[in-house]
mmCIF file of C-alpha atoms in Angstrom:
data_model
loop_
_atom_site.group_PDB
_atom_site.id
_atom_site.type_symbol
_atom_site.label_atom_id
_atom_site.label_comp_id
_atom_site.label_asym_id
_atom_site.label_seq_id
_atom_site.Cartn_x
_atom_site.Cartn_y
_atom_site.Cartn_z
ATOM 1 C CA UNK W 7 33.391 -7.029 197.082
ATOM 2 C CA UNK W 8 32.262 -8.578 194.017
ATOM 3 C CA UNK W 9 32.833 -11.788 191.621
ATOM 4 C CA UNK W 10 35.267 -11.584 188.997
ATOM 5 C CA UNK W 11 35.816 -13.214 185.226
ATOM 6 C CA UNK W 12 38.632 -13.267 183.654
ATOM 7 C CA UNK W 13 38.846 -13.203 179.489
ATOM 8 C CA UNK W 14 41.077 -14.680 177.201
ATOM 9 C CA UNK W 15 41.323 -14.156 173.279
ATOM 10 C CA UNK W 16 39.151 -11.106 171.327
ATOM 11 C CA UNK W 17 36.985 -10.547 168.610
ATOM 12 C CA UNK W 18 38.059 -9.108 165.100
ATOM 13 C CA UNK W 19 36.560 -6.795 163.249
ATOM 14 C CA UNK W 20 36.245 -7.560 159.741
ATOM 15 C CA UNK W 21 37.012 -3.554 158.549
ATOM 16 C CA UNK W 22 38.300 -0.938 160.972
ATOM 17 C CA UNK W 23 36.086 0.713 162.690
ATOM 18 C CA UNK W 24 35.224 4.383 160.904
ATOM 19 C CA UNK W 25 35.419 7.017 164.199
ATOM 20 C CA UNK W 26 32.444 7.700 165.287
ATOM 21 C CA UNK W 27 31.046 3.713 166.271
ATOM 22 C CA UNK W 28 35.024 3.557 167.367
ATOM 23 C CA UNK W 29 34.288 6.252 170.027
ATOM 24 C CA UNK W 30 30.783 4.642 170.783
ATOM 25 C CA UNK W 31 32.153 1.444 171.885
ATOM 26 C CA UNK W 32 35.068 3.301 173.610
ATOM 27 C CA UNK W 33 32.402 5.834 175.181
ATOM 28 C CA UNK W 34 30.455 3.259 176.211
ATOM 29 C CA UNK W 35 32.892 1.210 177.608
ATOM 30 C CA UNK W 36 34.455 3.839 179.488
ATOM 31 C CA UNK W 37 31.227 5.316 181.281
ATOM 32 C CA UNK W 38 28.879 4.269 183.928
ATOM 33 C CA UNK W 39 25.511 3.687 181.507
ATOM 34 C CA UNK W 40 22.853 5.298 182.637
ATOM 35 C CA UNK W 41 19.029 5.476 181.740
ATOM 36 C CA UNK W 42 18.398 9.381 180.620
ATOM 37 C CA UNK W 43 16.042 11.377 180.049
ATOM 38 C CA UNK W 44 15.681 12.092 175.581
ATOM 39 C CA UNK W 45 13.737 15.476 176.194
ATOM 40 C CA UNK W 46 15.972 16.849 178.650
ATOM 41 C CA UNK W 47 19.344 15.645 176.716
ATOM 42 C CA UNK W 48 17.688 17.330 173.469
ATOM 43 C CA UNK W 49 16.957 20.682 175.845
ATOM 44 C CA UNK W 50 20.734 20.246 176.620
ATOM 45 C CA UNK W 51 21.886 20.060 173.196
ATOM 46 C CA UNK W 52 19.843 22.618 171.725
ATOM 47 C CA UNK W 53 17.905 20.018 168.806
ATOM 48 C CA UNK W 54 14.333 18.377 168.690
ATOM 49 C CA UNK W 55 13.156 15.169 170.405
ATOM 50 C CA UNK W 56 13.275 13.295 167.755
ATOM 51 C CA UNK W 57 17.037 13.978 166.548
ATOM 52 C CA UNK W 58 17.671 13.292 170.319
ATOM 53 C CA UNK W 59 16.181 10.058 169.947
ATOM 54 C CA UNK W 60 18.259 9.207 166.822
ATOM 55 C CA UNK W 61 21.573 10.921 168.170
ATOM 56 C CA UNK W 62 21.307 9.242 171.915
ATOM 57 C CA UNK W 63 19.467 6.545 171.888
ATOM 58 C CA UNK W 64 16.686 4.885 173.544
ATOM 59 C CA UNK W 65 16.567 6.135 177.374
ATOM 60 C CA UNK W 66 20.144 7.790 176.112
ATOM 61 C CA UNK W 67 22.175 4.402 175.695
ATOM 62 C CA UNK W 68 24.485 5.965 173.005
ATOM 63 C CA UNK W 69 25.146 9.249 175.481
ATOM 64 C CA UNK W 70 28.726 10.280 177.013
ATOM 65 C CA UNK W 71 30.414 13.128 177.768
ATOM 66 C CA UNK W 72 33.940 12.412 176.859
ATOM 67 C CA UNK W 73 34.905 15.426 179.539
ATOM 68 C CA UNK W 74 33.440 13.080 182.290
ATOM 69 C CA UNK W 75 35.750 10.234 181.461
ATOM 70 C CA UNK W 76 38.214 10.878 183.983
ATOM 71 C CA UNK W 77 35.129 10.245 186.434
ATOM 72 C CA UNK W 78 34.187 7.160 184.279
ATOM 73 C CA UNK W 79 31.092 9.187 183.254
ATOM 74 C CA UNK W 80 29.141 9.271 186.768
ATOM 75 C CA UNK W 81 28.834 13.269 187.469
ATOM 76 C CA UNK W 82 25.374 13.471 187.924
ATOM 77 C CA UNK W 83 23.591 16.082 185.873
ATOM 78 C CA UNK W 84 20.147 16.911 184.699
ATOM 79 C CA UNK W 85 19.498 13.997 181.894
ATOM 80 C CA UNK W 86 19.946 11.074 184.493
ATOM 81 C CA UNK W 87 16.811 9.403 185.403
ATOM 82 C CA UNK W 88 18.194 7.012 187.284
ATOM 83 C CA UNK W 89 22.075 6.687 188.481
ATOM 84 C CA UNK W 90 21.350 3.058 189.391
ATOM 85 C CA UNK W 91 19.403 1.558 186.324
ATOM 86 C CA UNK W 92 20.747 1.348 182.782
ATOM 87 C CA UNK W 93 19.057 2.244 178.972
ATOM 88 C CA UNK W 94 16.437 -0.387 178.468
ATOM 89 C CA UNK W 95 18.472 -2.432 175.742
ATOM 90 C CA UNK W 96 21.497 -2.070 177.990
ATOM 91 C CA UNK W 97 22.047 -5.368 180.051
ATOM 92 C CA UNK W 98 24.149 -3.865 183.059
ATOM 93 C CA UNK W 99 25.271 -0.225 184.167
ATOM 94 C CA UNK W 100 29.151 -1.213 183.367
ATOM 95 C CA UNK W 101 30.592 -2.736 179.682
ATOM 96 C CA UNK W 102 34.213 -4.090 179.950
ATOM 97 C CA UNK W 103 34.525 -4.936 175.997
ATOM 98 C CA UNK W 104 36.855 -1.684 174.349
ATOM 99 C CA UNK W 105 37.579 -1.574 171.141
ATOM 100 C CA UNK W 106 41.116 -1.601 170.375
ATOM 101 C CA UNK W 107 42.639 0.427 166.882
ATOM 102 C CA UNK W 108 46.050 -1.466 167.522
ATOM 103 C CA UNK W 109 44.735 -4.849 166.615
ATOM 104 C CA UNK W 110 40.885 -4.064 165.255
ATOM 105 C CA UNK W 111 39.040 -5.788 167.723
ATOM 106 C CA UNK W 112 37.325 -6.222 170.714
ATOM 107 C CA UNK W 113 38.738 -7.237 173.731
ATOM 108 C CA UNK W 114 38.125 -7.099 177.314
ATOM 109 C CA UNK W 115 39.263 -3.971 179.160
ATOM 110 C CA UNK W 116 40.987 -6.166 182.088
ATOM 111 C CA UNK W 117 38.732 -4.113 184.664
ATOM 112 C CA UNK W 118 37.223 -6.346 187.311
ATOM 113 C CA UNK W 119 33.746 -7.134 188.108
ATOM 114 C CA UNK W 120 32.372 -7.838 184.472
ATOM 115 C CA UNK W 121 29.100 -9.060 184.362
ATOM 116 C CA UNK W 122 26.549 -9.723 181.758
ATOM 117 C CA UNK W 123 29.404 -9.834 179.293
ATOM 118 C CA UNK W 124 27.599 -11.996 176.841
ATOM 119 C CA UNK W 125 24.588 -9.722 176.820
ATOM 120 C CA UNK W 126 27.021 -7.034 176.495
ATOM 121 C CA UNK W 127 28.542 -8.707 173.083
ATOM 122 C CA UNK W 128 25.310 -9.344 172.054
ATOM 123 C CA UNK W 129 24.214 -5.787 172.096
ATOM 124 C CA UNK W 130 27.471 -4.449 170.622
ATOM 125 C CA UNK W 131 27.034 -6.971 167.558
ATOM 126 C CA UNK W 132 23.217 -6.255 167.331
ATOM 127 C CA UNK W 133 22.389 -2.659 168.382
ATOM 128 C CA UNK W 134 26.170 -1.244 167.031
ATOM 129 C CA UNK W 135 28.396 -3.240 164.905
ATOM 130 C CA UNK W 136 25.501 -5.104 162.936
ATOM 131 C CA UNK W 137 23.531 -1.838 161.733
ATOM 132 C CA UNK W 138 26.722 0.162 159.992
ATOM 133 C CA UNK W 139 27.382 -3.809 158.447
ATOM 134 C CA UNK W 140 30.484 -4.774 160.469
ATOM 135 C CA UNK W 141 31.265 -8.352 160.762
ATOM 136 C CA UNK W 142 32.460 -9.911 163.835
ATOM 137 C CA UNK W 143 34.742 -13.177 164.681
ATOM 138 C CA UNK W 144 36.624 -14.410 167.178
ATOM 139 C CA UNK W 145 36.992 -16.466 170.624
ATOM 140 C CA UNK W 146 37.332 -15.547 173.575
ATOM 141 C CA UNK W 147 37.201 -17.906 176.856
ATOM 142 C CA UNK W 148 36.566 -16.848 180.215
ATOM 143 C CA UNK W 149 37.157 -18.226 183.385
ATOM 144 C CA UNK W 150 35.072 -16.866 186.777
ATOM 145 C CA UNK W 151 36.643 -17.325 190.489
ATOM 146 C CA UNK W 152 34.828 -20.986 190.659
ATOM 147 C CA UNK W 153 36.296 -23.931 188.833
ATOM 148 C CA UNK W 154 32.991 -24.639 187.502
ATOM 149 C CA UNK W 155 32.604 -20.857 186.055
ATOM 150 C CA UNK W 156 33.950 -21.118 182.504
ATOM 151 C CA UNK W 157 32.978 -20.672 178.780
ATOM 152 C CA UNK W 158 33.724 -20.076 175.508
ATOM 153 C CA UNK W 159 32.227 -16.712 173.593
ATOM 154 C CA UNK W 160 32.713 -17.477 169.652
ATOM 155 C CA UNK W 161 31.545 -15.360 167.129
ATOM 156 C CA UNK W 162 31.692 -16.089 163.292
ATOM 157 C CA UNK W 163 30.142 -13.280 161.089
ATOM 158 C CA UNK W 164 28.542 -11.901 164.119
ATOM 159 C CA UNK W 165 26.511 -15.223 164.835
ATOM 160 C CA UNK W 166 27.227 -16.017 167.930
ATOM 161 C CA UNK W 167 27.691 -19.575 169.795
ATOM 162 C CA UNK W 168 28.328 -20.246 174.207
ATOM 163 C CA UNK W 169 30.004 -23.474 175.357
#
């Protein structure tokens, strides 16, 4: 049981997307998000803290095991902290916005139960996208299960705007 949004429209990318932020978005969008643990993960990988730190993230946001997708990344293992609370900067422990190569944006994956989706866009453009210098725009509308529930998400240059 749950509440669920629908989305209409997506957000462009002004470049397409070089593979490695293409799988972040994709990895992240794909896997529950977990908070982790940055000593254990750089035990794990074999490198110091600090390259851990760069590499995953704080509390691991930018970890996924692309071999646990087919379990939407929730097989418990040694770096999780916490199944049920996400990375600090991370608003939720699910993000339904996938980045698409076909048409070089961002849309919403269709899944149900999204929630905190504008926090969600917020963190792609500002943690992600903004960083590596992509450029957002777009609109995209959304519509919840009550009349009342509905919005607009436009972006321009990755400034973003809610109506």
């Amino acid at each position: 049981m749950g509440y669920t949004t629908n989305f209409y429209g997506e957000f462009k990318l002004n470049t397409t997307l070089d593979k490695n932020t293409a799988d972040l978005i994709k990895g992240i969008a794909t896997t529950r998000r977990m908070k982790r643990s940055i000593p254990i993960l750089a035990k794990k990988f074999n490198i110091s803290e600090e390259l851990a730190l760069l590499k995953f993230g704080i509390d691991g946001e930018f970890y996924f095991d692309k071999g646990d997708f087919c379990n939407f990344g929730q097989s418990e293992d040694s770096t999780i902290i916490d199944i049920n609370t996400p990375p600090k900067r991370q608003p939720s422990l699910w993000c339904q916005w996938y980045y698409f190569e076909t048409t070089n944006s961002i849309k919403w994956d269709e899944g149900e139960k999204f929630y905190n989706y504008i926090e969600w866009i917020k963190y792609i453009i500002n943690v992600i996208l903004e960083p590596r210098k992509y450029k957002v725009t777009g609109t995209v509308n959304w519509q919840g299960e009550d009349d009342s529930d509905k919005g607009t998400i436009a972006i321009k240059d990755n400034l973003i705007d809610i109506f």
